[in-house]
Amino acid sequence: MAQKTGVVFFPAFDWAISPTHPEREERLLYTRDQLFEEGIMDLPQLIEYKPRIATHKDIARAHFCVPDIQTQITNAHLIAVGGTLVLADALMDKQIANGFAMVRPPGHHAMRVAHGNRGFCNINNEAIMIEYLRQNYDIKKIAIVDTDVHHGDGTQDIFYHDPDVLFISFHQDGRTLFPGTGFCDELGGPNAFGMTLNVPMMPNTTDEGIHYILDNLVLPILDDFKPDLVVNSAGQDNHYSDPLANMRFTAQGYAKLNEKLAPDLAVLEGGYAIETALPYLNTGIILAMAGLDYSWVREPDYRPENFRETQEHKDYIKGVVDYLWGVWNDREQLGEQQYPREGEFIESTRQVYYDTDSIREQQKESVRLCDNCPGYQVIDSRGMYPDGQTKSIKAVALHPRACSTCQEEARALYERMKINLQGADVISFQDKPADRYYQLSDRGDVEISDEHLVTE
Amino acid sequence: MLIGLDVGGTYTDAVLMDDRRVVKKMKVPTQNENLLNSLLAALDPLLDAVEEVQDDELDRIVLSTTLITNLIATKQVDATALVIIPGPGLNPQLYDYRVPDTFLLSGAIDFRGREIWGIDEQEIKACAQKIQESGIMRVAVVGKFSQRNNKHEKLVASYLQENIPGLTVAMGHQITGRLNFPRRVYTTLLTLATQHRFDTFYSEVRELLEQRGIAAPLYILKADGGTLSFSSSVLKPVETIFSGPAASTLGALALTPKGKTSVVVDIGGTTTDLALILSGEPLLASKGACIDEMLTHVRAFATSSAAVGGDSCLMVEDGILQIMPYREGPAYCMGGPSPTPTDAMRALDLVEIGEERQAVRAMEMLGKELGMAPQQTAKLVLEKTVQRIVAEIEAMFISWEQEPAYRIWEMEQRKKIRPQNLVGIGAASPALLPLLGEEMGCSALIPADADVANAIGAALAKVNLRLTFHFDTDRKFYSIEENGVQEKLKGVSSLADAESFSLTRLQEEGNKMGIPGQEEPELVYSELFNMVRGWRTEGRLIDVCVQFPTGILEFQEGGVR
Ligand SMILES: [Zn+2]
Ligand SMILES: [Zn+2]
């Protein structure tokens, strides 16, 4: 029997950030109506799965939550993540050929350190799913293609130093849209240079422009990288009717993108044209992933003649694509130029803004340079909250493939940090080679376990 | 007094009941080519018994038959043309409705009920002409989202009716307003294709009853375990399909303690049929009945079947005992050709049918290949039989647990539950059920009169009614899924308004159907969505489902309540 496309649909009809927020109960209501009325789940090519409630350990693989995981999430988050994990298991178990998790709340703006909600996201669904897959199955190289109109800054942050995860995001230019990042010079850390690639697009870019990027940059790089798994971070706010952005992508364009990209797993991100776009986009994506005809899927007001790319856009996109293609091919050499390997650590500092929760974060990151492995990072972060409070966390993130020297160093470092807090509220450690996660705070010294902690 | 009658695929069962007491019961083989004869053979002796009771009269007769199943299986259905208005979305060819005369019209309604593309009159004209040429006199007209706006369906239907004299037209929104266009199409087609023969059959039944001087009203049992007056059932005959499993589940419900979680186990010849009762309520199939391999909008009980029964053929392959999914004849102890689970039961003295010596012989034959003594072999056979059924029961509970959830509370609430009781009906139940109960750690109940549980279920089934409302306060419109109502909305703006509006309407409709005034209406669910446009709430979408639930008649002193 031909393999099916797995679908998890979790519209969270009883969850909202606030009553009139774009992330409200209504967001996937019309998508529900369209999908159910189409009878799409009855097709033999599809199989619908129920999500599950993810565990705190699942989250700890990708995040350092301040002051703890419980504070950062609701059950809606655990279920949205759990939906992606159900599909990940079904894929690895060969029950399905590919899968689409249509879940909310979204996640791609959630960074490694989580002080609060940014860009409607608390925790990063794709990142948690990828860490879960790496720990539980024989998956080494992963590619994430972020097709949301906003830069997937959270996902970029989590994998910035990871040479095993290729992150490609195309999005509306950060000078014109939240979160204001995602430029061509954000290319990955010293241990993973060229493994982050960003294509900022001018406002009003159409299907044609996006498919140029896909055909001439994304697909050739995937061909070259040969990942074990391709994930589409499938935001739908590139759509021409989206109220939060200014692009001109259509349902046909989105469906075709998924057909060409052929992701193993797609996870819904943004998309706020809840009546005019989402019902059609989601139908199109499902059909494309299942290898079915999507030519009948179109928006009620769609006219092909309204979606012609300008020469200015074409020239600009070609320039960016050529530049990034060059970076990809020379990434080793360019990485050495960018990050001269002198000493054991490279340090950097930055500011992160949490728009939803009005939190400002200052972060210092020290990256361990190792000739034998992807090393580890030491993070020192202070969040300044709108009520005047501050909370700080010191954390160590050890790569799953860290060498024994780096493993010993990181573990010893964590033990020393526990003794000398240096004013930190939380001390945390991701021991990914051992798949164990620890946290010390005024709530105790705990190992974050696999049990379900359902909030009542 | 009440009469319940179930014309099943193999047997026709009937009971005459006085409250919960079985006054008389009948079981006759079903003649599938003449259901009417089978029905009368079981019914007439009961009618005679009614005559003999002096101080009481017959309150109603409830029928459950395989008529619709048989009509569809033997393709005795009326030719129907199909006109669909699919709008944007799936390529309609992804679904094969198996109707040669299918016509596609442009035009589209969206999920809110707004017209997005108009209907092309030239297309309707051309379509009408082709239908007329084909000579087909029944047409199903179904549009996507017609439950949110029936304008296009009505337009097409009235044009066709005006231009083709004598044409019967059914519109999708009248048949069901549940979301799922392909299932609506298929349900509408089946309705048209069976309506005429259904009407003919039950009119004959009614006439025969009149000839016998029976004035009691005639009710038909539906797949969801509710009863309908005959005149209402003619509108939606497909809903009476699979009423047999509903009848036996209701029978089990009537014969066991109230409010419990039970599995109804009907052990037959080569299959064991299962149904679930969760906290006293029969579980409905989440997807609607599957008829002729097509999903429909017919609400039906969730049933499942394990491929093992009293007559299953037993074999040893490579030293391993196998229960085959077929029968070669009756049990060896009854003169059959091969060993069966019934022989194992007989050999262990769990049943009294057949020859004990032959049963032991059958176990010897199997045992020789297994290197086991006959008694040991018999125990192994029953162990395997029980395991097979337990696995199927477990799978049913798991598939219930795994049904998709779209809300946080559904995820939090759907906890793992397992049955308290097994309720056995069917011939092999008394012997096997205690073993099953032991394996699953729950009580095994074999009610008295379990052999006619389905007829008892039919006799006691309540009239049920479910109404599912969809309110759109922005478009000032509401619709009801079950009866195709689409009307202007006045005076409903909050969830509380919508709930009380729905409950009042349920009471009114219930009265018309003869649901007694003291029945408590139930709010099944209600849900409100604010429609926010540009940070302002512009309207509300409210879904409310209310019902007089499926169940069995309660009795008080003095008769039917
Ligand atoms: Zn976005
Ligand atoms: Zn190392």
PDB file of N, CA and C in Angstrom, chain A residues 9-15 19-20 22 24-26 29-30 33-34 36-40 42-43 48 50-52 75-76 79 274-275 279-280 287 292-293 296-298 300, chain B residues 88-92 94-95 104 111-112 114 117 144-145 147-148 179-184 295 401-409 411-412 527 529-533 535 541:
ATOM      1  N   PHE A   9      -4.308  17.862  13.325  1.00  0.00           N
ATOM      2  CA  PHE A   9      -5.001  19.143  13.314  1.00  0.00           C
ATOM      3  C   PHE A   9      -5.358  19.479  14.756  1.00  0.00           C
ATOM      4  N   PHE A  10      -4.664  20.476  15.281  1.00  0.00           N
ATOM      5  CA  PHE A  10      -5.004  20.900  16.645  1.00  0.00           C
ATOM      6  C   PHE A  10      -5.232  22.412  16.670  1.00  0.00           C
ATOM      7  N   PRO A  11      -6.480  22.814  16.393  1.00  0.00           N
ATOM      8  CA  PRO A  11      -6.788  24.247  16.290  1.00  0.00           C
ATOM      9  C   PRO A  11      -6.899  24.947  17.640  1.00  0.00           C
ATOM     10  N   ALA A  12      -6.838  24.207  18.731  1.00  0.00           N
ATOM     11  CA  ALA A  12      -6.927  24.788  20.079  1.00  0.00           C
ATOM     12  C   ALA A  12      -8.064  25.804  20.156  1.00  0.00           C
ATOM     13  N   PHE A  13      -9.279  25.320  19.924  1.00  0.00           N
ATOM     14  CA  PHE A  13     -10.443  26.204  19.911  1.00  0.00           C
ATOM     15  C   PHE A  13     -10.736  26.841  21.263  1.00  0.00           C
ATOM     16  N   ASP A  14     -10.024  26.415  22.292  1.00  0.00           N
ATOM     17  CA  ASP A  14     -10.237  27.019  23.612  1.00  0.00           C
ATOM     18  C   ASP A  14      -8.964  27.675  24.141  1.00  0.00           C
ATOM     19  N   TRP A  15      -8.173  28.271  23.247  1.00  0.00           N
ATOM     20  CA  TRP A  15      -6.954  28.940  23.703  1.00  0.00           C
ATOM     21  C   TRP A  15      -6.707  30.213  22.897  1.00  0.00           C
ATOM     22  N   PRO A  19      -8.367  38.004  23.971  1.00  0.00           N
ATOM     23  CA  PRO A  19      -9.567  37.837  23.140  1.00  0.00           C
ATOM     24  C   PRO A  19      -9.478  38.383  21.714  1.00  0.00           C
ATOM     25  N   THR A  20      -8.793  39.503  21.503  1.00  0.00           N
ATOM     26  CA  THR A  20      -8.755  40.044  20.146  1.00  0.00           C
ATOM     27  C   THR A  20      -7.401  39.850  19.467  1.00  0.00           C
ATOM     28  N   PRO A  22      -4.361  38.204  17.316  1.00  0.00           N
ATOM     29  CA  PRO A  22      -4.383  37.325  16.133  1.00  0.00           C
ATOM     30  C   PRO A  22      -4.316  35.838  16.495  1.00  0.00           C
ATOM     31  N   ARG A  24      -5.911  33.772  18.406  1.00  0.00           N
ATOM     32  CA  ARG A  24      -7.124  33.564  19.216  1.00  0.00           C
ATOM     33  C   ARG A  24      -7.859  32.322  18.721  1.00  0.00           C
ATOM     34  N   GLU A  25      -8.937  31.979  19.449  1.00  0.00           N
ATOM     35  CA  GLU A  25      -9.689  30.741  19.183  1.00  0.00           C
ATOM     36  C   GLU A  25     -10.102  30.600  17.716  1.00  0.00           C
ATOM     37  N   GLU A  26     -10.429  31.743  17.123  1.00  0.00           N
ATOM     38  CA  GLU A  26     -11.025  31.756  15.786  1.00  0.00           C
ATOM     39  C   GLU A  26     -10.030  31.408  14.670  1.00  0.00           C
ATOM     40  N   LEU A  29     -10.611  28.301  12.698  1.00  0.00           N
ATOM     41  CA  LEU A  29     -12.024  27.907  12.611  1.00  0.00           C
ATOM     42  C   LEU A  29     -12.469  27.677  11.165  1.00  0.00           C
ATOM     43  N   TYR A  30     -12.129  28.616  10.290  1.00  0.00           N
ATOM     44  CA  TYR A  30     -12.586  28.505   8.893  1.00  0.00           C
ATOM     45  C   TYR A  30     -11.770  27.457   8.149  1.00  0.00           C
ATOM     46  N   ASP A  33     -13.600  24.399   8.994  1.00  0.00           N
ATOM     47  CA  ASP A  33     -14.798  24.279   8.158  1.00  0.00           C
ATOM     48  C   ASP A  33     -14.433  23.793   6.754  1.00  0.00           C
ATOM     49  N   GLN A  34     -13.414  24.404   6.173  1.00  0.00           N
ATOM     50  CA  GLN A  34     -13.042  24.043   4.802  1.00  0.00           C
ATOM     51  C   GLN A  34     -12.543  22.592   4.739  1.00  0.00           C
ATOM     52  N   PHE A  36     -12.997  20.100   6.807  1.00  0.00           N
ATOM     53  CA  PHE A  36     -14.031  19.117   7.132  1.00  0.00           C
ATOM     54  C   PHE A  36     -15.052  19.017   6.000  1.00  0.00           C
ATOM     55  N   GLU A  37     -15.427  20.177   5.462  1.00  0.00           N
ATOM     56  CA  GLU A  37     -16.407  20.156   4.373  1.00  0.00           C
ATOM     57  C   GLU A  37     -15.827  19.462   3.134  1.00  0.00           C
ATOM     58  N   GLU A  38     -14.535  19.646   2.905  1.00  0.00           N
ATOM     59  CA  GLU A  38     -13.903  18.950   1.774  1.00  0.00           C
ATOM     60  C   GLU A  38     -13.911  17.441   1.993  1.00  0.00           C
ATOM     61  N   GLY A  39     -14.017  17.011   3.238  1.00  0.00           N
ATOM     62  CA  GLY A  39     -13.918  15.575   3.521  1.00  0.00           C
ATOM     63  C   GLY A  39     -12.510  15.071   3.279  1.00  0.00           C
ATOM     64  N   ILE A  40     -11.552  15.977   3.432  1.00  0.00           N
ATOM     65  CA  ILE A  40     -10.177  15.675   3.030  1.00  0.00           C
ATOM     66  C   ILE A  40      -9.587  14.524   3.848  1.00  0.00           C
ATOM     67  N   ASP A  42     -11.055  11.970   4.853  1.00  0.00           N
ATOM     68  CA  ASP A  42     -11.615  10.678   4.435  1.00  0.00           C
ATOM     69  C   ASP A  42     -10.842  10.077   3.265  1.00  0.00           C
ATOM     70  N   LEU A  43     -10.009  10.887   2.621  1.00  0.00           N
ATOM     71  CA  LEU A  43      -9.269  10.371   1.466  1.00  0.00           C
ATOM     72  C   LEU A  43      -8.301   9.281   1.904  1.00  0.00           C
ATOM     73  N   GLU A  48      -5.354  10.882   9.848  1.00  0.00           N
ATOM     74  CA  GLU A  48      -5.352  11.909  10.882  1.00  0.00           C
ATOM     75  C   GLU A  48      -4.931  11.295  12.211  1.00  0.00           C
ATOM     76  N   LYS A  50      -4.225  11.954  16.461  1.00  0.00           N
ATOM     77  CA  LYS A  50      -4.519  12.796  17.612  1.00  0.00           C
ATOM     78  C   LYS A  50      -3.189  13.259  18.196  1.00  0.00           C
ATOM     79  N   PRO A  51      -3.088  14.540  18.600  1.00  0.00           N
ATOM     80  CA  PRO A  51      -1.829  14.972  19.213  1.00  0.00           C
ATOM     81  C   PRO A  51      -1.647  14.321  20.586  1.00  0.00           C
ATOM     82  N   ARG A  52      -0.489  14.507  21.182  1.00  0.00           N
ATOM     83  CA  ARG A  52      -0.326  14.036  22.549  1.00  0.00           C
ATOM     84  C   ARG A  52       0.204  15.192  23.383  1.00  0.00           C
ATOM     85  N   ASN A  75      -1.059  24.072  28.725  1.00  0.00           N
ATOM     86  CA  ASN A  75      -1.266  22.772  28.084  1.00  0.00           C
ATOM     87  C   ASN A  75      -1.393  22.905  26.568  1.00  0.00           C
ATOM     88  N   ALA A  76      -1.881  24.060  26.107  1.00  0.00           N
ATOM     89  CA  ALA A  76      -1.982  24.263  24.657  1.00  0.00           C
ATOM     90  C   ALA A  76      -0.609  24.100  24.006  1.00  0.00           C
ATOM     91  N   ILE A  79       0.440  20.458  23.895  1.00  0.00           N
ATOM     92  CA  ILE A  79      -0.309  19.675  22.909  1.00  0.00           C
ATOM     93  C   ILE A  79       0.158  20.013  21.492  1.00  0.00           C
ATOM     94  N   ILE A 274      -7.348  34.740   8.305  1.00  0.00           N
ATOM     95  CA  ILE A 274      -8.013  33.500   8.722  1.00  0.00           C
ATOM     96  C   ILE A 274      -9.171  33.091   7.827  1.00  0.00           C
ATOM     97  N   GLU A 275      -9.786  34.073   7.148  1.00  0.00           N
ATOM     98  CA  GLU A 275     -10.893  33.727   6.246  1.00  0.00           C
ATOM     99  C   GLU A 275     -10.442  33.664   4.791  1.00  0.00           C
ATOM    100  N   PRO A 279      -7.953  28.829   4.957  1.00  0.00           N
ATOM    101  CA  PRO A 279      -8.691  27.631   4.525  1.00  0.00           C
ATOM    102  C   PRO A 279      -8.141  27.068   3.220  1.00  0.00           C
ATOM    103  N   TYR A 280      -7.729  27.951   2.312  1.00  0.00           N
ATOM    104  CA  TYR A 280      -7.267  27.502   1.000  1.00  0.00           C
ATOM    105  C   TYR A 280      -5.812  27.032   1.055  1.00  0.00           C
ATOM    106  N   LEU A 287      -2.970  18.679   0.159  1.00  0.00           N
ATOM    107  CA  LEU A 287      -3.072  17.983  -1.132  1.00  0.00           C
ATOM    108  C   LEU A 287      -1.698  17.806  -1.758  1.00  0.00           C
ATOM    109  N   LEU A 292      -1.638  14.817  -4.332  1.00  0.00           N
ATOM    110  CA  LEU A 292      -2.940  14.898  -5.004  1.00  0.00           C
ATOM    111  C   LEU A 292      -3.059  16.214  -5.779  1.00  0.00           C
ATOM    112  N   ASP A 293      -4.002  16.240  -6.689  1.00  0.00           N
ATOM    113  CA  ASP A 293      -4.211  17.412  -7.539  1.00  0.00           C
ATOM    114  C   ASP A 293      -4.693  18.596  -6.690  1.00  0.00           C
ATOM    115  N   TRP A 296      -7.475  22.809  -8.205  1.00  0.00           N
ATOM    116  CA  TRP A 296      -8.780  23.413  -7.935  1.00  0.00           C
ATOM    117  C   TRP A 296      -8.770  24.340  -6.717  1.00  0.00           C
ATOM    118  N   VAL A 297      -7.643  24.347  -6.004  1.00  0.00           N
ATOM    119  CA  VAL A 297      -7.586  25.159  -4.783  1.00  0.00           C
ATOM    120  C   VAL A 297      -7.221  26.588  -5.153  1.00  0.00           C
ATOM    121  N   ARG A 298      -8.129  27.504  -4.970  1.00  0.00           N
ATOM    122  CA  ARG A 298      -7.758  28.898  -5.149  1.00  0.00           C
ATOM    123  C   ARG A 298      -8.668  29.820  -4.349  1.00  0.00           C
ATOM    124  N   PRO A 300     -11.126  32.862  -3.469  1.00  0.00           N
ATOM    125  CA  PRO A 300     -12.264  33.371  -4.239  1.00  0.00           C
ATOM    126  C   PRO A 300     -11.913  34.568  -5.124  1.00  0.00           C
TER     127      PRO A 300
ATOM    128  N   PRO B  88     -14.314  26.048  -5.108  1.00  0.00           N
ATOM    129  CA  PRO B  88     -12.868  25.820  -5.033  1.00  0.00           C
ATOM    130  C   PRO B  88     -12.522  24.807  -3.945  1.00  0.00           C
ATOM    131  N   GLY B  89     -11.389  24.137  -4.107  1.00  0.00           N
ATOM    132  CA  GLY B  89     -10.944  23.177  -3.091  1.00  0.00           C
ATOM    133  C   GLY B  89     -10.463  21.904  -3.735  1.00  0.00           C
ATOM    134  N   LEU B  90     -11.000  20.781  -3.291  1.00  0.00           N
ATOM    135  CA  LEU B  90     -10.589  19.501  -3.848  1.00  0.00           C
ATOM    136  C   LEU B  90     -11.087  19.365  -5.282  1.00  0.00           C
ATOM    137  N   ASN B  91     -10.302  18.753  -6.115  1.00  0.00           N
ATOM    138  CA  ASN B  91     -10.777  18.347  -7.422  1.00  0.00           C
ATOM    139  C   ASN B  91     -11.879  17.315  -7.181  1.00  0.00           C
ATOM    140  N   PRO B  92     -13.113  17.594  -7.641  1.00  0.00           N
ATOM    141  CA  PRO B  92     -14.218  16.672  -7.316  1.00  0.00           C
ATOM    142  C   PRO B  92     -13.985  15.258  -7.819  1.00  0.00           C
ATOM    143  N   LEU B  94     -11.536  13.513  -7.164  1.00  0.00           N
ATOM    144  CA  LEU B  94     -10.864  12.717  -6.129  1.00  0.00           C
ATOM    145  C   LEU B  94     -11.855  11.789  -5.432  1.00  0.00           C
ATOM    146  N   TYR B  95     -13.137  12.133  -5.527  1.00  0.00           N
ATOM    147  CA  TYR B  95     -14.160  11.250  -4.975  1.00  0.00           C
ATOM    148  C   TYR B  95     -14.973  10.637  -6.103  1.00  0.00           C
ATOM    149  N   LEU B 104     -21.458  18.734 -13.261  1.00  0.00           N
ATOM    150  CA  LEU B 104     -20.721  19.682 -12.442  1.00  0.00           C
ATOM    151  C   LEU B 104     -21.163  21.094 -12.804  1.00  0.00           C
ATOM    152  N   PHE B 111     -17.437  29.096   3.495  1.00  0.00           N
ATOM    153  CA  PHE B 111     -17.731  28.516   4.818  1.00  0.00           C
ATOM    154  C   PHE B 111     -18.648  29.386   5.671  1.00  0.00           C
ATOM    155  N   ARG B 112     -18.717  30.662   5.345  1.00  0.00           N
ATOM    156  CA  ARG B 112     -19.623  31.535   6.080  1.00  0.00           C
ATOM    157  C   ARG B 112     -20.999  31.592   5.414  1.00  0.00           C
ATOM    158  N   ARG B 114     -21.361  32.795   2.287  1.00  0.00           N
ATOM    159  CA  ARG B 114     -21.370  33.897   1.317  1.00  0.00           C
ATOM    160  C   ARG B 114     -21.226  33.338  -0.099  1.00  0.00           C
ATOM    161  N   TRP B 117     -19.010  32.686  -6.068  1.00  0.00           N
ATOM    162  CA  TRP B 117     -19.211  32.717  -7.514  1.00  0.00           C
ATOM    163  C   TRP B 117     -20.677  32.392  -7.772  1.00  0.00           C
ATOM    164  N   LYS B 144     -21.235  22.421  -2.133  1.00  0.00           N
ATOM    165  CA  LYS B 144     -20.342  22.564  -0.978  1.00  0.00           C
ATOM    166  C   LYS B 144     -20.829  23.747  -0.149  1.00  0.00           C
ATOM    167  N   PHE B 145     -20.854  23.594   1.147  1.00  0.00           N
ATOM    168  CA  PHE B 145     -21.327  24.614   2.100  1.00  0.00           C
ATOM    169  C   PHE B 145     -22.791  24.997   1.881  1.00  0.00           C
ATOM    170  N   GLN B 147     -25.111  23.906   3.544  1.00  0.00           N
ATOM    171  CA  GLN B 147     -25.736  24.014   4.870  1.00  0.00           C
ATOM    172  C   GLN B 147     -25.598  25.425   5.433  1.00  0.00           C
ATOM    173  N   ARG B 148     -24.693  26.205   4.846  1.00  0.00           N
ATOM    174  CA  ARG B 148     -24.529  27.587   5.298  1.00  0.00           C
ATOM    175  C   ARG B 148     -25.311  28.543   4.397  1.00  0.00           C
ATOM    176  N   LEU B 179     -20.795  19.122   8.281  1.00  0.00           N
ATOM    177  CA  LEU B 179     -19.685  19.390   7.382  1.00  0.00           C
ATOM    178  C   LEU B 179     -19.200  18.058   6.823  1.00  0.00           C
ATOM    179  N   ASN B 180     -18.858  18.028   5.601  1.00  0.00           N
ATOM    180  CA  ASN B 180     -18.324  16.909   4.818  1.00  0.00           C
ATOM    181  C   ASN B 180     -19.187  16.699   3.590  1.00  0.00           C
ATOM    182  N   PHE B 181     -18.748  17.391   2.561  1.00  0.00           N
ATOM    183  CA  PHE B 181     -19.461  17.420   1.289  1.00  0.00           C
ATOM    184  C   PHE B 181     -19.558  16.032   0.635  1.00  0.00           C
ATOM    185  N   PRO B 182     -18.448  15.278   0.518  1.00  0.00           N
ATOM    186  CA  PRO B 182     -18.582  13.966  -0.133  1.00  0.00           C
ATOM    187  C   PRO B 182     -19.555  13.039   0.607  1.00  0.00           C
ATOM    188  N   ARG B 183     -19.515  13.069   1.943  1.00  0.00           N
ATOM    189  CA  ARG B 183     -20.462  12.219   2.673  1.00  0.00           C
ATOM    190  C   ARG B 183     -21.896  12.717   2.463  1.00  0.00           C
ATOM    191  N   ARG B 184     -22.055  14.028   2.335  1.00  0.00           N
ATOM    192  CA  ARG B 184     -23.401  14.572   2.105  1.00  0.00           C
ATOM    193  C   ARG B 184     -23.902  14.147   0.731  1.00  0.00           C
ATOM    194  N   LEU B 295     -18.216   6.408   3.067  1.00  0.00           N
ATOM    195  CA  LEU B 295     -18.650   7.019   4.319  1.00  0.00           C
ATOM    196  C   LEU B 295     -19.875   7.893   4.075  1.00  0.00           C
ATOM    197  N   GLU B 401      -9.955   6.230  22.237  1.00  0.00           N
ATOM    198  CA  GLU B 401      -9.034   7.176  22.888  1.00  0.00           C
ATOM    199  C   GLU B 401      -8.264   8.002  21.864  1.00  0.00           C
ATOM    200  N   GLN B 402      -8.006   7.394  20.701  1.00  0.00           N
ATOM    201  CA  GLN B 402      -7.177   8.059  19.686  1.00  0.00           C
ATOM    202  C   GLN B 402      -7.976   8.921  18.722  1.00  0.00           C
ATOM    203  N   GLU B 403      -9.280   9.046  18.934  1.00  0.00           N
ATOM    204  CA  GLU B 403     -10.039   9.927  18.056  1.00  0.00           C
ATOM    205  C   GLU B 403      -9.505  11.341  18.189  1.00  0.00           C
ATOM    206  N   PRO B 404      -9.375  12.052  17.064  1.00  0.00           N
ATOM    207  CA  PRO B 404      -8.784  13.388  17.119  1.00  0.00           C
ATOM    208  C   PRO B 404      -9.476  14.298  18.131  1.00  0.00           C
ATOM    209  N   ALA B 405      -8.707  15.204  18.697  1.00  0.00           N
ATOM    210  CA  ALA B 405      -9.255  16.179  19.641  1.00  0.00           C
ATOM    211  C   ALA B 405      -8.858  17.553  19.149  1.00  0.00           C
ATOM    212  N   TYR B 406      -9.769  18.500  19.258  1.00  0.00           N
ATOM    213  CA  TYR B 406      -9.505  19.829  18.707  1.00  0.00           C
ATOM    214  C   TYR B 406      -9.485  20.908  19.788  1.00  0.00           C
ATOM    215  N   ARG B 407      -9.673  20.466  21.031  1.00  0.00           N
ATOM    216  CA  ARG B 407      -9.701  21.426  22.135  1.00  0.00           C
ATOM    217  C   ARG B 407      -8.846  20.899  23.275  1.00  0.00           C
ATOM    218  N   ILE B 408      -8.327  21.851  24.071  1.00  0.00           N
ATOM    219  CA  ILE B 408      -7.461  21.444  25.182  1.00  0.00           C
ATOM    220  C   ILE B 408      -8.229  20.565  26.161  1.00  0.00           C
ATOM    221  N   TRP B 409      -9.477  20.962  26.465  1.00  0.00           N
ATOM    222  CA  TRP B 409     -10.214  20.187  27.472  1.00  0.00           C
ATOM    223  C   TRP B 409     -10.463  18.760  27.024  1.00  0.00           C
ATOM    224  N   MET B 411      -8.408  16.986  25.279  1.00  0.00           N
ATOM    225  CA  MET B 411      -7.153  16.279  25.490  1.00  0.00           C
ATOM    226  C   MET B 411      -6.976  15.932  26.964  1.00  0.00           C
ATOM    227  N   GLU B 412      -7.380  16.858  27.817  1.00  0.00           N
ATOM    228  CA  GLU B 412      -7.192  16.637  29.259  1.00  0.00           C
ATOM    229  C   GLU B 412      -8.186  15.620  29.799  1.00  0.00           C
ATOM    230  N   GLU B 527     -20.521  26.254  21.827  1.00  0.00           N
ATOM    231  CA  GLU B 527     -19.202  26.841  21.626  1.00  0.00           C
ATOM    232  C   GLU B 527     -19.379  28.184  20.929  1.00  0.00           C
ATOM    233  N   PHE B 529     -17.452  31.577  19.122  1.00  0.00           N
ATOM    234  CA  PHE B 529     -16.249  32.202  18.568  1.00  0.00           C
ATOM    235  C   PHE B 529     -16.550  33.669  18.286  1.00  0.00           C
ATOM    236  N   ASN B 530     -15.736  34.557  18.833  1.00  0.00           N
ATOM    237  CA  ASN B 530     -15.853  35.967  18.468  1.00  0.00           C
ATOM    238  C   ASN B 530     -15.193  36.166  17.124  1.00  0.00           C
ATOM    239  N   MET B 531     -15.884  36.864  16.255  1.00  0.00           N
ATOM    240  CA  MET B 531     -15.272  37.208  14.970  1.00  0.00           C
ATOM    241  C   MET B 531     -14.631  38.573  15.126  1.00  0.00           C
ATOM    242  N   VAL B 532     -13.314  38.561  15.189  1.00  0.00           N
ATOM    243  CA  VAL B 532     -12.589  39.810  15.412  1.00  0.00           C
ATOM    244  C   VAL B 532     -12.048  40.300  14.074  1.00  0.00           C
ATOM    245  N   ARG B 533     -12.399  41.509  13.715  1.00  0.00           N
ATOM    246  CA  ARG B 533     -11.881  42.086  12.478  1.00  0.00           C
ATOM    247  C   ARG B 533     -11.261  43.427  12.849  1.00  0.00           C
ATOM    248  N   TRP B 535      -9.146  44.121  15.311  1.00  0.00           N
ATOM    249  CA  TRP B 535      -9.135  44.270  16.772  1.00  0.00           C
ATOM    250  C   TRP B 535     -10.519  44.580  17.352  1.00  0.00           C
ATOM    251  N   LEU B 541     -19.897  33.570  16.026  1.00  0.00           N
ATOM    252  CA  LEU B 541     -20.339  32.295  15.475  1.00  0.00           C
ATOM    253  C   LEU B 541     -20.579  31.389  16.668  1.00  0.00           C
TER     254      LEU B 541
END
